[in-house]
Short mmCIF file of C-alpha atoms in Angstrom, two decimals:
data_model
loop_
_atom_site.label_atom_id
_atom_site.label_comp_id
_atom_site.label_asym_id
_atom_site.label_seq_id
_atom_site.Cartn_x
_atom_site.Cartn_y
_atom_site.Cartn_z
CA UNK A 653 0.01 0.03 -0.03
CA UNK A 654 2.97 2.74 0.66
CA UNK A 655 4.41 1.86 -2.33
CA UNK A 656 1.85 2.77 -3.73
CA UNK A 657 0.87 5.94 -2.73
CA UNK A 658 4.07 6.71 -3.07
CA UNK A 659 3.70 6.79 -6.82
CA UNK A 660 0.52 8.36 -6.44
CA UNK A 661 2.01 11.71 -4.73
CA UNK A 662 1.18 10.53 -1.09
CA UNK A 663 3.96 11.63 1.23
CA UNK A 664 4.98 8.14 2.75
CA UNK A 665 4.33 8.82 6.97
CA UNK A 666 5.80 6.81 9.92
CA UNK A 667 2.36 7.76 11.67
CA UNK A 668 1.59 6.19 8.15
CA UNK A 669 2.39 2.74 9.60
CA UNK A 670 0.07 2.74 13.17
CA UNK A 671 -2.86 1.47 12.55
CA UNK A 672 -2.23 -0.81 10.13
CA UNK A 673 0.45 -2.84 12.70
CA UNK A 674 -2.93 -2.35 14.75
CA UNK A 675 -5.39 -4.18 12.73
CA UNK A 676 -2.13 -6.84 12.43
CA UNK A 677 -2.09 -7.59 15.69
CA UNK A 678 -6.57 -7.18 16.23
CA UNK A 679 -5.93 -10.77 13.42
CA UNK A 680 -2.67 -12.36 15.09
CA UNK A 681 -3.78 -16.36 16.62
CA UNK A 682 -1.45 -17.10 20.13
CA UNK A 683 0.87 -18.77 17.56
CA UNK A 684 1.86 -15.16 15.86
CA UNK A 685 0.06 -16.26 12.43
CA UNK A 686 -2.52 -13.84 10.98
CA UNK A 687 -6.06 -15.33 9.58
CA UNK A 688 -7.76 -13.69 6.56
CA UNK A 689 -10.81 -12.32 9.56
CA UNK A 690 -9.94 -12.89 13.15
CA UNK A 691 -7.66 -14.23 15.63
CA UNK A 692 -7.76 -18.36 15.18
CA UNK A 693 -10.17 -19.13 18.69
CA UNK A 694 -11.60 -22.25 18.36
CA UNK A 695 -10.20 -25.87 19.26
CA UNK A 696 -7.45 -27.66 17.62
CA UNK A 697 -9.90 -30.49 15.85
CA UNK A 698 -12.28 -27.65 14.42
CA UNK A 699 -9.81 -27.02 12.57
CA UNK A 700 -10.16 -30.58 10.00
CA UNK A 701 -13.22 -29.58 8.51
CA UNK A 702 -12.09 -25.82 6.90
CA UNK A 703 -10.55 -26.59 3.82
CA UNK A 704 -7.12 -27.26 3.03
CA UNK A 705 -6.52 -24.27 0.32
CA UNK A 706 -9.03 -21.48 1.28
CA UNK A 707 -7.80 -19.46 -1.10
CA UNK A 708 -6.45 -19.23 -3.51
CA UNK A 709 -5.69 -22.86 -5.44
CA UNK A 710 -3.15 -22.98 -3.42
CA UNK A 711 0.76 -24.17 -2.70
CA UNK A 712 1.58 -21.86 -5.63
CA UNK A 713 -0.58 -19.09 -4.35
CA UNK A 714 0.57 -19.60 -0.88
CA UNK A 715 4.65 -20.02 -1.96
CA UNK A 716 4.46 -16.73 -3.44
CA UNK A 717 4.17 -15.37 -0.28
CA UNK A 718 6.00 -17.09 1.96
CA UNK A 719 8.58 -16.07 -0.38
CA UNK A 720 7.50 -12.43 0.06
CA UNK A 721 7.24 -12.46 3.18
CA UNK A 722 11.30 -13.28 3.56
CA UNK A 723 12.78 -11.00 1.66
CA UNK A 724 11.01 -8.20 3.71
CA UNK A 725 12.18 -10.06 6.65
CA UNK A 726 16.03 -9.94 5.14
CA UNK A 727 16.76 -12.97 4.31
CA UNK A 728 18.35 -14.47 0.49
CA UNK A 729 18.72 -17.61 -1.45
CA UNK A 730 21.83 -17.75 -0.13
CA UNK A 731 21.40 -17.08 3.50
CA UNK A 732 17.59 -19.13 4.42
CA UNK A 733 16.98 -23.10 3.26
CA UNK A 734 12.87 -22.36 3.40
CA UNK A 735 13.97 -19.71 0.66
CA UNK A 736 15.25 -22.21 -1.81
CA UNK A 737 13.42 -25.10 -1.10
CA UNK A 738 10.46 -22.78 -1.79
CA UNK A 739 12.52 -21.38 -4.80
CA UNK A 740 13.26 -24.89 -5.99
CA UNK A 741 9.60 -25.77 -5.35
CA UNK A 742 9.23 -23.51 -8.08
CA UNK A 743 10.57 -24.18 -10.27
CA UNK A 744 10.09 -28.21 -10.49
CA UNK A 745 7.31 -27.44 -11.33
CA UNK A 746 7.71 -24.73 -14.70
CA UNK A 747 6.75 -26.80 -17.28
CA UNK A 748 8.43 -27.49 -20.50
CA UNK A 749 6.38 -23.79 -22.68
CA UNK A 750 7.46 -21.25 -19.72
CA UNK A 751 4.74 -21.79 -17.10
CA UNK A 752 3.40 -22.88 -14.03
CA UNK A 753 -0.02 -24.53 -14.55
CA UNK A 754 -2.39 -26.00 -10.65
CA UNK A 755 -5.25 -27.91 -10.71
CA UNK A 756 -7.70 -26.99 -7.20
CA UNK A 757 -6.80 -30.89 -7.03
CA UNK A 758 -4.33 -29.35 -4.64
CA UNK A 759 -6.73 -28.27 -1.51
CA UNK A 760 -8.81 -31.15 -0.89
CA UNK A 761 -5.38 -34.45 -2.03
CA UNK A 762 -3.28 -32.00 -0.27
CA UNK A 763 -0.74 -32.46 -2.25
CA UNK A 764 0.76 -30.01 -5.50
CA UNK A 765 -1.18 -31.82 -8.70
CA UNK A 766 -0.70 -30.02 -11.77
CA UNK A 767 -3.14 -29.64 -14.61
CA UNK A 768 -5.06 -31.80 -17.25
CA UNK A 769 -1.16 -31.81 -20.03
CA UNK A 770 0.35 -29.86 -17.64
CA UNK A 771 -1.12 -26.07 -18.49
CA UNK A 772 -0.48 -23.06 -17.99
CA UNK A 773 -2.01 -20.96 -16.30
CA UNK A 774 -1.50 -17.76 -16.82
CA UNK A 775 -2.23 -16.00 -13.16
CA UNK A 776 -0.86 -18.98 -11.49
CA UNK A 777 2.58 -18.01 -13.67
CA UNK A 778 2.31 -14.40 -12.72
CA UNK A 779 2.50 -15.73 -9.08
CA UNK A 780 5.36 -17.47 -9.72
CA UNK A 781 7.18 -14.95 -11.64
CA UNK A 782 6.44 -12.63 -8.86
CA UNK A 783 7.54 -14.96 -6.02
CA UNK A 784 11.16 -15.67 -8.41
CA UNK A 785 11.35 -12.09 -9.01
CA UNK A 786 11.04 -11.11 -5.45
CA UNK A 787 13.56 -14.26 -5.14
CA UNK A 788 16.56 -12.76 -7.13
CA UNK A 789 16.06 -15.45 -9.26
CA UNK A 790 17.68 -13.05 -11.97
CA UNK A 791 21.15 -12.98 -10.28
CA UNK A 792 21.18 -17.07 -10.11
CA UNK A 793 19.69 -18.51 -13.73
CA UNK A 794 16.79 -14.76 -15.42
CA UNK A 795 16.30 -17.72 -18.72
CA UNK A 796 13.15 -19.68 -16.53
CA UNK A 797 11.56 -15.79 -15.69
CA UNK A 798 12.15 -14.64 -19.91
CA UNK A 799 10.06 -18.26 -19.94
CA UNK A 800 6.93 -17.66 -17.62
CA UNK A 801 7.07 -13.42 -19.13
CA UNK A 802 6.78 -15.42 -23.09
CA UNK A 803 4.14 -17.31 -22.46
CA UNK A 804 2.19 -14.18 -20.73
CA UNK A 805 3.19 -11.78 -23.61
CA UNK A 806 1.92 -14.18 -26.25
CA UNK A 807 -1.56 -14.99 -24.01
CA UNK A 808 -2.10 -11.56 -24.43
CA UNK A 809 -4.92 -10.85 -26.33
CA UNK A 810 -4.86 -7.79 -28.89
CA UNK A 811 -7.77 -5.69 -27.01
CA UNK A 812 -4.88 -6.55 -23.47
CA UNK A 813 -7.31 -8.76 -21.54
CA UNK A 814 -7.10 -13.14 -20.99
CA UNK A 815 -9.00 -15.53 -21.67
CA UNK A 816 -11.08 -17.39 -18.74
CA UNK A 817 -8.77 -19.75 -17.98
CA UNK A 818 -9.14 -22.00 -15.14
CA UNK A 819 -10.42 -21.15 -11.42
CA UNK A 820 -7.78 -20.43 -9.27
CA UNK A 821 -9.90 -20.03 -6.04
CA UNK A 822 -10.94 -21.57 -3.96
CA UNK A 823 -12.69 -19.08 -1.91
CA UNK A 824 -16.57 -19.14 -1.55
CA UNK A 825 -16.26 -20.64 -5.23
CA UNK A 826 -14.53 -17.15 -6.38
CA UNK A 827 -13.38 -17.28 -10.09
CA UNK A 828 -10.68 -14.96 -9.35
CA UNK A 829 -12.34 -13.48 -12.81
CA UNK A 830 -10.21 -10.11 -12.09
CA UNK A 831 -6.95 -11.48 -11.33
CA UNK A 832 -5.49 -12.74 -15.17
CA UNK A 833 -5.85 -9.00 -15.96
CA UNK A 834 -5.08 -7.67 -12.39
CA UNK A 835 -1.51 -10.26 -12.00
CA UNK A 836 -0.09 -10.40 -15.10
CA UNK A 837 0.78 -6.99 -15.19
CA UNK A 838 1.37 -7.56 -12.35
CA UNK A 839 -0.55 -6.18 -9.38
CA UNK A 840 3.10 -4.56 -8.21
CA UNK A 841 5.22 -3.27 -10.90
CA UNK A 842 8.36 -2.93 -8.98
CA UNK A 843 9.09 -5.90 -9.27
CA UNK A 844 8.45 -6.01 -12.95
CA UNK A 845 11.74 -2.44 -12.01
CA UNK A 846 13.59 -4.94 -10.26
CA UNK A 847 14.09 -6.40 -12.26
CA UNK A 848 14.88 -4.16 -14.60
CA UNK A 849 17.67 -2.64 -13.02
CA UNK A 850 19.82 -4.93 -12.55
CA UNK A 851 19.73 -6.36 -15.46
CA UNK A 852 20.92 -2.79 -17.12
CA UNK A 853 23.71 -2.15 -14.47
CA UNK A 854 25.47 -5.12 -14.78
CA UNK A 855 25.54 -3.96 -18.80
CA UNK A 856 23.32 -6.48 -19.95
CA UNK A 857 20.13 -5.43 -21.79
CA UNK A 858 16.75 -6.28 -20.69
CA UNK A 859 15.38 -4.20 -24.00
CA UNK A 860 16.81 -6.83 -26.32
CA UNK A 861 15.28 -10.23 -24.57
CA UNK A 862 12.20 -8.29 -24.41
CA UNK A 863 12.05 -7.84 -27.59
CA UNK A 864 12.51 -11.24 -28.97
CA UNK A 865 9.44 -12.44 -26.38
CA UNK A 866 6.74 -11.88 -28.74
CA UNK A 867 7.07 -14.15 -31.87
#
C-alpha cells in the first residue's frame, strides 16, 4: 500500500504504519500467524473441517506469499534454507512452455496436482514469476523468468485482456476473473522494475530480451 501511495504522489509517513500495525495485531493468533478475518479462537479439531488452501489454489499461491515475506524479513536464497526450498519448488514445477498450472485438486488432496496435460494458467504463472523475482532468481539464472514472461505476453489478447482459464480461487467459488488482468500486469510493477534495473546495472540489455519474447 505504501509503495502504491508513493507512486500516485502521497508522501510516506511513519504515522501511517501505526493504525496498520494495530489492525494486523488484532488478527494475530497465539501461534503468531495472521488469519483471514480474526484470530483463531476455537479448538484445534475444528480445523479438520476447514477447507485446505482456503483462498488461492494452492501451493503456488502460498509459496508466492511465503517467499515475499521472507524477503521482507531480510532473508535471501543464499542464507536461508526455506528460501531455497521455495524457489527450487517453483522451478521444479515450471512446465515445458515456461508456465505454471496447478489444479484445484491440490486443495482436497493436500499435495501439488498439475493441471491436465501439464498446461499453464496465466494467473498462476504470474504468481510464480513474481515470487521468483522477489527471490532474485535473475541473479542466478534468468532463463525461467524469460520463459514465463514470454508465455504471459504471448497469451494476451489484442484488446489487452486474457482468456478465462481454470478457477484459481477456492474461496466461496470465486473464479478470480479480475486476477487474469490484475496479476499478469503484474500488480506491483516494482517487481519488474527491480529485475529490469538489476540487468541494466550489470551491463546487460533487458530491452533486447523483451523484443524477442513476442513471436
